[in-house]
């Protein structure tokens, strides 16, 4: 198995992998396994200034699992989705303002798809100011609970919706907007995710609307309190992008968000999503 040089970036999340050859990413089978192992251990892997080309990025992602093609059509290369607020580069850019809040991708799928296993972003153009991507471990969020909390929260269930995440960035929607959001089914997930590995994490973030069977405000206060504790600055890795950087995150074990950047910023990230194979349970 390939030996990687892994330098931890914070105590709980993030590591830099140095000395990788971008050409090996797409065609070295053992490298994919080594990176998946490093991803499980670190939540986020930073591959600085790799300048991976989009085709090689998709090839590489195939080594990590199935590639998501549900958002194809926004970029010439199948498997690449441009993350940008520029409507000229992505016609669904308006929805992406919700990336400014802490979230886990794929908590409100169209059907019953499992949340994505991993996401790869490569910086094509960066923001002049802001636009860092921030990460916090959702395993550390669980591990940081007291024993009493672990017991009390073990059976809680939380309703997630697209509306909850969109309302945070669009608090005064038009009736048409609300109607469109509500076309997406809501999903109920446990607060505590027990992974196949045996590790446990908290399922929190912008899509988490309310706790089942709990007073609405009380449940919302619980969710936002837990999120605040999970994302205190000492628990966050903030990635300041350089053009050509590639970052991979374990979407099952981290929360992430984009630091705000102007709507007219040229910032453009090329994203490939690796499909999940594990339900939140
Ligand atoms: C995403 C996302 C954050 C960013 O692509 O899912 O949340 O920094 N991106 O663009
Ligand atoms: Mn996201």
PDB file of C-alpha atoms and ligand atoms in Angstrom:
ATOM      1  CA  UNK A   1       0.000   0.000   0.000  1.00  0.00           C
ATOM      2  CA  UNK A   2       1.166   3.501  -0.809  1.00  0.00           C
ATOM      3  CA  UNK A   3       2.710   5.429   2.072  1.00  0.00           C
ATOM      4  CA  UNK A   4       1.505   9.019   2.232  1.00  0.00           C
ATOM      5  CA  UNK A   5       3.108  12.008   3.913  1.00  0.00           C
ATOM      6  CA  UNK A   6       0.294  13.261   6.160  1.00  0.00           C
ATOM      7  CA  UNK A   7       0.726  16.488   8.158  1.00  0.00           C
ATOM      8  CA  UNK A   8      -2.102  17.237  10.573  1.00  0.00           C
ATOM      9  CA  UNK A   9      -3.496  20.773  10.304  1.00  0.00           C
ATOM     10  CA  UNK A  10      -5.431  20.964  13.611  1.00  0.00           C
ATOM     11  CA  UNK A  11      -5.954  18.600  16.551  1.00  0.00           C
ATOM     12  CA  UNK A  12      -9.355  17.317  15.415  1.00  0.00           C
ATOM     13  CA  UNK A  13      -9.725  17.838  11.672  1.00  0.00           C
ATOM     14  CA  UNK A  14      -7.705  18.243   8.485  1.00  0.00           C
ATOM     15  CA  UNK A  15      -4.366  17.066   7.144  1.00  0.00           C
ATOM     16  CA  UNK A  16      -2.157  18.135   4.295  1.00  0.00           C
ATOM     17  CA  UNK A  17      -0.864  15.460   1.935  1.00  0.00           C
ATOM     18  CA  UNK A  18       2.371  16.552   0.350  1.00  0.00           C
ATOM     19  CA  UNK A  19       4.407  15.245  -2.536  1.00  0.00           C
ATOM     20  CA  UNK A  20       1.567  13.703  -4.558  1.00  0.00           C
ATOM     21  CA  UNK A  21       1.941  13.344  -8.288  1.00  0.00           C
ATOM     22  CA  UNK A  22      -1.354  14.407  -9.955  1.00  0.00           C
ATOM     23  CA  UNK A  23      -0.822  11.852 -12.723  1.00  0.00           C
ATOM     24  CA  UNK A  24      -0.739   9.030 -10.181  1.00  0.00           C
ATOM     25  CA  UNK A  25      -4.094  10.012  -8.690  1.00  0.00           C
ATOM     26  CA  UNK A  26      -6.073   8.723 -11.649  1.00  0.00           C
ATOM     27  CA  UNK A  27      -4.115   5.557 -12.329  1.00  0.00           C
ATOM     28  CA  UNK A  28      -2.563   4.241  -9.119  1.00  0.00           C
ATOM     29  CA  UNK A  29      -5.071   1.873  -7.506  1.00  0.00           C
ATOM     30  CA  UNK A  30      -3.316   1.684  -4.138  1.00  0.00           C
ATOM     31  CA  UNK A  31      -3.255   5.466  -3.801  1.00  0.00           C
ATOM     32  CA  UNK A  32      -7.060   5.623  -3.653  1.00  0.00           C
ATOM     33  CA  UNK A  33      -7.154   3.185  -0.730  1.00  0.00           C
ATOM     34  CA  UNK A  34      -4.398   5.035   1.111  1.00  0.00           C
ATOM     35  CA  UNK A  35      -6.230   8.341   0.664  1.00  0.00           C
ATOM     36  CA  UNK A  36      -9.536   6.844   1.869  1.00  0.00           C
ATOM     37  CA  UNK A  37      -7.810   5.637   5.005  1.00  0.00           C
ATOM     38  CA  UNK A  38      -6.232   9.058   5.591  1.00  0.00           C
ATOM     39  CA  UNK A  39      -9.652  10.617   4.979  1.00  0.00           C
ATOM     40  CA  UNK A  40     -11.309   8.434   7.628  1.00  0.00           C
ATOM     41  CA  UNK A  41      -8.580   9.461  10.095  1.00  0.00           C
ATOM     42  CA  UNK A  42      -8.515  13.185   9.305  1.00  0.00           C
ATOM     43  CA  UNK A  43     -11.903  14.170   7.843  1.00  0.00           C
ATOM     44  CA  UNK A  44     -10.327  16.565   5.333  1.00  0.00           C
ATOM     45  CA  UNK A  45      -7.316  16.153   3.063  1.00  0.00           C
ATOM     46  CA  UNK A  46      -5.637  19.148   1.493  1.00  0.00           C
ATOM     47  CA  UNK A  47      -3.606  18.546  -1.667  1.00  0.00           C
ATOM     48  CA  UNK A  48      -1.941  21.907  -2.227  1.00  0.00           C
ATOM     49  CA  UNK A  49      -1.537  23.327  -5.739  1.00  0.00           C
ATOM     50  CA  UNK A  50      -1.966  20.002  -7.452  1.00  0.00           C
ATOM     51  CA  UNK A  51      -3.508  21.579 -10.593  1.00  0.00           C
ATOM     52  CA  UNK A  52      -5.471  18.419 -11.234  1.00  0.00           C
ATOM     53  CA  UNK A  53      -7.294  18.620 -14.543  1.00  0.00           C
ATOM     54  CA  UNK A  54     -11.066  18.005 -14.453  1.00  0.00           C
ATOM     55  CA  UNK A  55     -10.928  14.710 -16.352  1.00  0.00           C
ATOM     56  CA  UNK A  56      -8.226  13.379 -13.997  1.00  0.00           C
ATOM     57  CA  UNK A  57     -10.296  14.550 -11.017  1.00  0.00           C
ATOM     58  CA  UNK A  58     -13.280  12.457 -12.121  1.00  0.00           C
ATOM     59  CA  UNK A  59     -10.995   9.469 -12.867  1.00  0.00           C
ATOM     60  CA  UNK A  60      -9.511   9.779  -9.418  1.00  0.00           C
ATOM     61  CA  UNK A  61     -12.946   9.953  -7.770  1.00  0.00           C
ATOM     62  CA  UNK A  62     -13.890   6.695  -9.483  1.00  0.00           C
ATOM     63  CA  UNK A  63     -11.130   5.107  -7.417  1.00  0.00           C
ATOM     64  CA  UNK A  64     -12.873   6.268  -4.244  1.00  0.00           C
ATOM     65  CA  UNK A  65     -16.366   5.033  -5.168  1.00  0.00           C
ATOM     66  CA  UNK A  66     -19.223   5.776  -7.566  1.00  0.00           C
ATOM     67  CA  UNK A  67     -19.257   9.264  -9.081  1.00  0.00           C
ATOM     68  CA  UNK A  68     -22.409  11.384  -8.784  1.00  0.00           C
ATOM     69  CA  UNK A  69     -23.743  12.367 -12.206  1.00  0.00           C
ATOM     70  CA  UNK A  70     -27.069  13.799 -11.031  1.00  0.00           C
ATOM     71  CA  UNK A  71     -25.865  17.397 -11.514  1.00  0.00           C
ATOM     72  CA  UNK A  72     -24.200  16.894 -14.882  1.00  0.00           C
ATOM     73  CA  UNK A  73     -24.763  19.452 -17.628  1.00  0.00           C
ATOM     74  CA  UNK A  74     -23.294  22.512 -15.937  1.00  0.00           C
ATOM     75  CA  UNK A  75     -19.742  21.722 -17.086  1.00  0.00           C
ATOM     76  CA  UNK A  76     -18.218  20.187 -20.216  1.00  0.00           C
ATOM     77  CA  UNK A  77     -16.742  17.292 -18.235  1.00  0.00           C
ATOM     78  CA  UNK A  78     -19.276  14.759 -16.903  1.00  0.00           C
ATOM     79  CA  UNK A  79     -18.913  14.407 -13.125  1.00  0.00           C
ATOM     80  CA  UNK A  80     -17.801  18.040 -12.646  1.00  0.00           C
ATOM     81  CA  UNK A  81     -20.155  20.604 -11.086  1.00  0.00           C
ATOM     82  CA  UNK A  82     -19.006  24.220 -10.835  1.00  0.00           C
ATOM     83  CA  UNK A  83     -19.538  25.721  -7.353  1.00  0.00           C
ATOM     84  CA  UNK A  84     -19.833  29.462  -7.936  1.00  0.00           C
ATOM     85  CA  UNK A  85     -22.294  32.289  -7.295  1.00  0.00           C
ATOM     86  CA  UNK A  86     -21.792  33.473 -10.874  1.00  0.00           C
ATOM     87  CA  UNK A  87     -25.012  32.628 -12.746  1.00  0.00           C
ATOM     88  CA  UNK A  88     -23.136  32.707 -16.033  1.00  0.00           C
ATOM     89  CA  UNK A  89     -21.079  29.728 -14.869  1.00  0.00           C
ATOM     90  CA  UNK A  90     -23.873  27.845 -13.084  1.00  0.00           C
ATOM     91  CA  UNK A  91     -27.573  28.400 -13.676  1.00  0.00           C
ATOM     92  CA  UNK A  92     -28.477  27.034 -10.222  1.00  0.00           C
ATOM     93  CA  UNK A  93     -26.018  29.365  -8.456  1.00  0.00           C
ATOM     94  CA  UNK A  94     -28.747  30.976  -6.303  1.00  0.00           C
ATOM     95  CA  UNK A  95     -29.085  27.808  -4.205  1.00  0.00           C
ATOM     96  CA  UNK A  96     -25.398  27.853  -3.383  1.00  0.00           C
ATOM     97  CA  UNK A  97     -25.715  30.769  -0.970  1.00  0.00           C
ATOM     98  CA  UNK A  98     -26.831  28.102   1.502  1.00  0.00           C
ATOM     99  CA  UNK A  99     -23.206  26.892   1.545  1.00  0.00           C
ATOM    100  CA  UNK A 100     -22.483  29.878   3.834  1.00  0.00           C
ATOM    101  CA  UNK A 101     -24.036  27.977   6.761  1.00  0.00           C
ATOM    102  CA  UNK A 102     -22.557  24.889   8.410  1.00  0.00           C
ATOM    103  CA  UNK A 103     -23.991  21.787   6.790  1.00  0.00           C
ATOM    104  CA  UNK A 104     -23.560  18.163   5.780  1.00  0.00           C
ATOM    105  CA  UNK A 105     -24.257  17.512   2.113  1.00  0.00           C
ATOM    106  CA  UNK A 106     -27.080  15.210   1.131  1.00  0.00           C
ATOM    107  CA  UNK A 107     -29.273  15.292   4.264  1.00  0.00           C
ATOM    108  CA  UNK A 108     -32.297  16.215   2.119  1.00  0.00           C
ATOM    109  CA  UNK A 109     -31.968  14.120  -1.047  1.00  0.00           C
ATOM    110  CA  UNK A 110     -34.626  14.049  -3.753  1.00  0.00           C
ATOM    111  CA  UNK A 111     -35.205  10.332  -3.146  1.00  0.00           C
ATOM    112  CA  UNK A 112     -33.686   8.076  -0.521  1.00  0.00           C
ATOM    113  CA  UNK A 113     -30.063   8.387  -1.629  1.00  0.00           C
ATOM    114  CA  UNK A 114     -27.492   8.041   1.130  1.00  0.00           C
ATOM    115  CA  UNK A 115     -25.396  11.086   1.967  1.00  0.00           C
ATOM    116  CA  UNK A 116     -22.308  11.442  -0.165  1.00  0.00           C
ATOM    117  CA  UNK A 117     -19.209   9.594   0.951  1.00  0.00           C
ATOM    118  CA  UNK A 118     -16.709  12.244  -0.061  1.00  0.00           C
ATOM    119  CA  UNK A 119     -16.489  15.466  -2.011  1.00  0.00           C
ATOM    120  CA  UNK A 120     -13.547  16.792  -3.984  1.00  0.00           C
ATOM    121  CA  UNK A 121     -13.208  20.515  -4.726  1.00  0.00           C
ATOM    122  CA  UNK A 122     -10.467  22.035  -6.857  1.00  0.00           C
ATOM    123  CA  UNK A 123      -9.978  25.786  -7.000  1.00  0.00           C
ATOM    124  CA  UNK A 124     -10.211  27.149 -10.528  1.00  0.00           C
ATOM    125  CA  UNK A 125     -10.616  30.765  -9.423  1.00  0.00           C
ATOM    126  CA  UNK A 126     -10.471  32.104  -5.876  1.00  0.00           C
ATOM    127  CA  UNK A 127     -12.157  35.031  -4.140  1.00  0.00           C
ATOM    128  CA  UNK A 128     -10.150  38.180  -3.497  1.00  0.00           C
ATOM    129  CA  UNK A 129     -11.566  38.306   0.010  1.00  0.00           C
ATOM    130  CA  UNK A 130     -13.366  35.588   1.971  1.00  0.00           C
ATOM    131  CA  UNK A 131     -14.378  32.315   0.353  1.00  0.00           C
ATOM    132  CA  UNK A 132     -12.352  30.081   2.638  1.00  0.00           C
ATOM    133  CA  UNK A 133     -13.895  26.657   3.195  1.00  0.00           C
ATOM    134  CA  UNK A 134     -14.242  25.743   6.852  1.00  0.00           C
ATOM    135  CA  UNK A 135     -14.474  22.259   8.324  1.00  0.00           C
ATOM    136  CA  UNK A 136     -15.318  20.821  11.739  1.00  0.00           C
ATOM    137  CA  UNK A 137     -15.382  17.155  12.748  1.00  0.00           C
ATOM    138  CA  UNK A 138     -18.832  15.768  13.516  1.00  0.00           C
ATOM    139  CA  UNK A 139     -17.167  12.802  15.261  1.00  0.00           C
ATOM    140  CA  UNK A 140     -15.425  15.244  17.615  1.00  0.00           C
ATOM    141  CA  UNK A 141     -18.825  16.909  18.114  1.00  0.00           C
ATOM    142  CA  UNK A 142     -20.179  13.626  19.482  1.00  0.00           C
ATOM    143  CA  UNK A 143     -17.046  12.759  21.429  1.00  0.00           C
ATOM    144  CA  UNK A 144     -17.232  16.162  23.149  1.00  0.00           C
ATOM    145  CA  UNK A 145     -20.639  15.415  24.716  1.00  0.00           C
ATOM    146  CA  UNK A 146     -20.865  14.479  28.377  1.00  0.00           C
ATOM    147  CA  UNK A 147     -21.878  10.889  29.191  1.00  0.00           C
ATOM    148  CA  UNK A 148     -25.227  12.191  30.343  1.00  0.00           C
ATOM    149  CA  UNK A 149     -25.791  14.010  27.036  1.00  0.00           C
ATOM    150  CA  UNK A 150     -24.743  10.940  25.053  1.00  0.00           C
ATOM    151  CA  UNK A 151     -27.422   8.995  26.874  1.00  0.00           C
ATOM    152  CA  UNK A 152     -30.133  11.632  26.511  1.00  0.00           C
ATOM    153  CA  UNK A 153     -29.516  12.255  22.816  1.00  0.00           C
ATOM    154  CA  UNK A 154     -29.108   8.597  21.806  1.00  0.00           C
ATOM    155  CA  UNK A 155     -32.711   8.215  20.653  1.00  0.00           C
ATOM    156  CA  UNK A 156     -33.457  11.742  19.356  1.00  0.00           C
ATOM    157  CA  UNK A 157     -34.590  12.137  15.781  1.00  0.00           C
ATOM    158  CA  UNK A 158     -34.348  15.288  13.702  1.00  0.00           C
ATOM    159  CA  UNK A 159     -36.327  16.448  10.679  1.00  0.00           C
ATOM    160  CA  UNK A 160     -34.163  17.904   7.892  1.00  0.00           C
ATOM    161  CA  UNK A 161     -35.510  20.010   5.045  1.00  0.00           C
ATOM    162  CA  UNK A 162     -34.311  22.032   2.088  1.00  0.00           C
ATOM    163  CA  UNK A 163     -36.604  24.797   3.329  1.00  0.00           C
ATOM    164  CA  UNK A 164     -34.727  25.020   6.650  1.00  0.00           C
ATOM    165  CA  UNK A 165     -31.385  25.531   4.934  1.00  0.00           C
ATOM    166  CA  UNK A 166     -32.714  27.959   2.310  1.00  0.00           C
ATOM    167  CA  UNK A 167     -34.631  30.084   4.830  1.00  0.00           C
ATOM    168  CA  UNK A 168     -31.414  30.864   6.690  1.00  0.00           C
ATOM    169  CA  UNK A 169     -30.035  32.694   3.651  1.00  0.00           C
ATOM    170  CA  UNK A 170     -33.385  33.794   2.181  1.00  0.00           C
ATOM    171  CA  UNK A 171     -35.464  34.756   5.247  1.00  0.00           C
ATOM    172  CA  UNK A 172     -38.150  36.585   3.198  1.00  0.00           C
ATOM    173  CA  UNK A 173     -38.921  34.175   0.371  1.00  0.00           C
ATOM    174  CA  UNK A 174     -41.628  34.618  -2.234  1.00  0.00           C
ATOM    175  CA  UNK A 175     -44.505  32.093  -2.098  1.00  0.00           C
ATOM    176  CA  UNK A 176     -43.078  30.556  -5.301  1.00  0.00           C
ATOM    177  CA  UNK A 177     -39.697  30.024  -3.645  1.00  0.00           C
ATOM    178  CA  UNK A 178     -41.303  28.363  -0.630  1.00  0.00           C
ATOM    179  CA  UNK A 179     -43.372  26.155  -2.909  1.00  0.00           C
ATOM    180  CA  UNK A 180     -40.267  25.068  -4.811  1.00  0.00           C
ATOM    181  CA  UNK A 181     -38.381  24.281  -1.588  1.00  0.00           C
ATOM    182  CA  UNK A 182     -41.302  22.237  -0.308  1.00  0.00           C
ATOM    183  CA  UNK A 183     -41.308  20.072  -3.420  1.00  0.00           C
ATOM    184  CA  UNK A 184     -38.216  18.473  -1.920  1.00  0.00           C
ATOM    185  CA  UNK A 185     -39.265  15.805   0.613  1.00  0.00           C
ATOM    186  CA  UNK A 186     -38.206  16.269   4.225  1.00  0.00           C
ATOM    187  CA  UNK A 187     -36.104  13.542   5.838  1.00  0.00           C
ATOM    188  CA  UNK A 188     -35.937  12.305   9.400  1.00  0.00           C
ATOM    189  CA  UNK A 189     -32.493  11.289  10.668  1.00  0.00           C
ATOM    190  CA  UNK A 190     -31.182  10.252  14.066  1.00  0.00           C
ATOM    191  CA  UNK A 191     -29.194  12.996  15.824  1.00  0.00           C
ATOM    192  CA  UNK A 192     -26.457  10.467  16.535  1.00  0.00           C
ATOM    193  CA  UNK A 193     -25.160   8.549  13.544  1.00  0.00           C
ATOM    194  CA  UNK A 194     -23.640   5.180  14.397  1.00  0.00           C
ATOM    195  CA  UNK A 195     -21.369   4.424  11.475  1.00  0.00           C
ATOM    196  CA  UNK A 196     -20.506   0.963  10.174  1.00  0.00           C
ATOM    197  CA  UNK A 197     -17.044   1.533  11.585  1.00  0.00           C
ATOM    198  CA  UNK A 198     -18.592   1.796  15.047  1.00  0.00           C
ATOM    199  CA  UNK A 199     -17.699   5.490  15.332  1.00  0.00           C
ATOM    200  CA  UNK A 200     -20.450   7.957  16.224  1.00  0.00           C
ATOM    201  CA  UNK A 201     -21.048  11.468  14.928  1.00  0.00           C
ATOM    202  CA  UNK A 202     -23.682  14.181  15.282  1.00  0.00           C
ATOM    203  CA  UNK A 203     -25.894  14.971  12.300  1.00  0.00           C
ATOM    204  CA  UNK A 204     -26.303  18.751  12.518  1.00  0.00           C
ATOM    205  CA  UNK A 205     -26.259  21.765  10.216  1.00  0.00           C
ATOM    206  CA  UNK A 206     -28.442  24.083   8.179  1.00  0.00           C
ATOM    207  CA  UNK A 207     -30.880  21.413   6.999  1.00  0.00           C
ATOM    208  CA  UNK A 208     -31.712  20.331  10.591  1.00  0.00           C
ATOM    209  CA  UNK A 209     -35.108  21.921  11.228  1.00  0.00           C
ATOM    210  CA  UNK A 210     -36.544  20.488  14.437  1.00  0.00           C
ATOM    211  CA  UNK A 211     -36.347  17.625  16.908  1.00  0.00           C
ATOM    212  CA  UNK A 212     -39.192  15.104  16.674  1.00  0.00           C
ATOM    213  CA  UNK A 213     -41.470  15.154  19.717  1.00  0.00           C
ATOM    214  CA  UNK A 214     -39.777  18.153  21.334  1.00  0.00           C
ATOM    215  CA  UNK A 215     -41.136  21.664  21.697  1.00  0.00           C
ATOM    216  CA  UNK A 216     -40.154  23.476  18.466  1.00  0.00           C
ATOM    217  CA  UNK A 217     -38.114  26.263  20.044  1.00  0.00           C
ATOM    218  CA  UNK A 218     -36.538  23.975  22.618  1.00  0.00           C
ATOM    219  CA  UNK A 219     -35.463  21.555  19.904  1.00  0.00           C
ATOM    220  CA  UNK A 220     -34.074  24.335  17.737  1.00  0.00           C
ATOM    221  CA  UNK A 221     -32.128  25.744  20.687  1.00  0.00           C
ATOM    222  CA  UNK A 222     -30.671  22.299  21.340  1.00  0.00           C
ATOM    223  CA  UNK A 223     -29.598  21.908  17.690  1.00  0.00           C
ATOM    224  CA  UNK A 224     -28.031  25.355  17.464  1.00  0.00           C
ATOM    225  CA  UNK A 225     -26.280  24.933  20.824  1.00  0.00           C
ATOM    226  CA  UNK A 226     -24.752  21.650  19.678  1.00  0.00           C
ATOM    227  CA  UNK A 227     -23.712  23.206  16.371  1.00  0.00           C
ATOM    228  CA  UNK A 228     -22.072  26.138  18.168  1.00  0.00           C
ATOM    229  CA  UNK A 229     -20.096  23.774  20.362  1.00  0.00           C
ATOM    230  CA  UNK A 230     -19.054  21.649  17.369  1.00  0.00           C
ATOM    231  CA  UNK A 231     -17.752  24.660  15.461  1.00  0.00           C
ATOM    232  CA  UNK A 232     -15.881  26.797  17.986  1.00  0.00           C
ATOM    233  CA  UNK A 233     -12.754  28.244  16.324  1.00  0.00           C
ATOM    234  CA  UNK A 234     -10.435  25.753  18.053  1.00  0.00           C
ATOM    235  CA  UNK A 235     -12.366  22.906  16.369  1.00  0.00           C
ATOM    236  CA  UNK A 236     -12.281  24.358  12.863  1.00  0.00           C
ATOM    237  CA  UNK A 237      -9.866  24.028   9.979  1.00  0.00           C
ATOM    238  CA  UNK A 238     -10.300  26.951   7.599  1.00  0.00           C
ATOM    239  CA  UNK A 239      -8.830  26.442   4.142  1.00  0.00           C
ATOM    240  CA  UNK A 240      -7.609  29.569   2.363  1.00  0.00           C
ATOM    241  CA  UNK A 241      -7.609  28.618  -1.275  1.00  0.00           C
ATOM    242  CA  UNK A 242      -4.858  29.031  -3.836  1.00  0.00           C
ATOM    243  CA  UNK A 243      -5.651  28.337  -7.488  1.00  0.00           C
ATOM    244  CA  UNK A 244      -4.956  24.653  -8.174  1.00  0.00           C
ATOM    245  CA  UNK A 245      -5.568  23.414  -4.612  1.00  0.00           C
ATOM    246  CA  UNK A 246      -7.619  20.261  -4.259  1.00  0.00           C
ATOM    247  CA  UNK A 247      -9.443  19.473  -1.031  1.00  0.00           C
ATOM    248  CA  UNK A 248     -11.272  16.221  -0.233  1.00  0.00           C
ATOM    249  CA  UNK A 249     -13.666  15.923   2.670  1.00  0.00           C
ATOM    250  CA  UNK A 250     -15.372  12.995   4.328  1.00  0.00           C
ATOM    251  CA  UNK A 251     -18.953  14.219   4.111  1.00  0.00           C
ATOM    252  CA  UNK A 252     -20.045  11.619   6.690  1.00  0.00           C
ATOM    253  CA  UNK A 253     -17.658  12.844   9.353  1.00  0.00           C
ATOM    254  CA  UNK A 254     -17.369  16.606   8.912  1.00  0.00           C
ATOM    255  CA  UNK A 255     -19.546  19.689   8.806  1.00  0.00           C
ATOM    256  CA  UNK A 256     -18.471  22.315   6.309  1.00  0.00           C
ATOM    257  CA  UNK A 257     -19.313  25.804   5.084  1.00  0.00           C
ATOM    258  CA  UNK A 258     -17.965  28.513   2.816  1.00  0.00           C
ATOM    259  CA  UNK A 259     -16.925  31.798   4.405  1.00  0.00           C
ATOM    260  CA  UNK A 260     -18.946  34.533   2.653  1.00  0.00           C
ATOM    261  CA  UNK A 261     -17.643  36.003  -0.587  1.00  0.00           C
ATOM    262  CA  UNK A 262     -19.230  38.626  -2.852  1.00  0.00           C
ATOM    263  CA  UNK A 263     -21.961  37.511  -5.298  1.00  0.00           C
ATOM    264  CA  UNK A 264     -19.952  38.962  -8.167  1.00  0.00           C
ATOM    265  CA  UNK A 265     -16.757  37.172  -7.152  1.00  0.00           C
ATOM    266  CA  UNK A 266     -15.095  35.068  -9.863  1.00  0.00           C
ATOM    267  CA  UNK A 267     -14.604  32.295  -7.275  1.00  0.00           C
ATOM    268  CA  UNK A 268     -15.142  28.936  -8.953  1.00  0.00           C
ATOM    269  CA  UNK A 269     -14.571  25.504  -7.463  1.00  0.00           C
ATOM    270  CA  UNK A 270     -14.796  22.383  -9.596  1.00  0.00           C
ATOM    271  CA  UNK A 271     -16.574  19.768  -7.602  1.00  0.00           C
ATOM    272  CA  UNK A 272     -16.858  15.997  -7.941  1.00  0.00           C
ATOM    273  CA  UNK A 273     -18.990  14.022  -5.548  1.00  0.00           C
ATOM    274  CA  UNK A 274     -18.384  10.425  -4.544  1.00  0.00           C
ATOM    275  CA  UNK A 275     -21.670   8.616  -3.879  1.00  0.00           C
ATOM    276  CA  UNK A 276     -22.440   7.313  -0.426  1.00  0.00           C
ATOM    277  CA  UNK A 277     -23.082   3.675   0.391  1.00  0.00           C
ATOM    278  CA  UNK A 278     -24.088   4.047   4.029  1.00  0.00           C
ATOM    279  CA  UNK A 279     -27.395   5.349   5.415  1.00  0.00           C
ATOM    280  CA  UNK A 280     -27.588   7.668   8.418  1.00  0.00           C
ATOM    281  CA  UNK A 281     -28.589   5.211  11.119  1.00  0.00           C
TER     282      UNK A 281
HETATM  283  C1  LIG B   1     -20.178  22.222  -1.408  1.00  0.00           C
HETATM  284  C2  LIG B   1     -19.864  23.316  -0.488  1.00  0.00           C
HETATM  285  C3  LIG B   1     -18.271  25.039   0.053  1.00  0.00           C
HETATM  286  C4  LIG B   1     -17.395  26.006  -0.664  1.00  0.00           C
HETATM  287  O1  LIG B   1     -19.663  22.219  -2.536  1.00  0.00           O
HETATM  288  O2  LIG B   1     -20.929  21.313  -1.007  1.00  0.00           O
HETATM  289  O3  LIG B   1     -20.469  23.424   0.545  1.00  0.00           O
HETATM  290  O4  LIG B   1     -16.465  26.516  -0.013  1.00  0.00           O
HETATM  291  N1  LIG B   1     -18.868  24.138  -0.853  1.00  0.00           N
HETATM  292  O5  LIG B   1     -17.619  26.290  -1.847  1.00  0.00           O
HETATM  293 MN1  LIG B   2     -21.719  21.555   0.863  1.00  0.00          MN
END
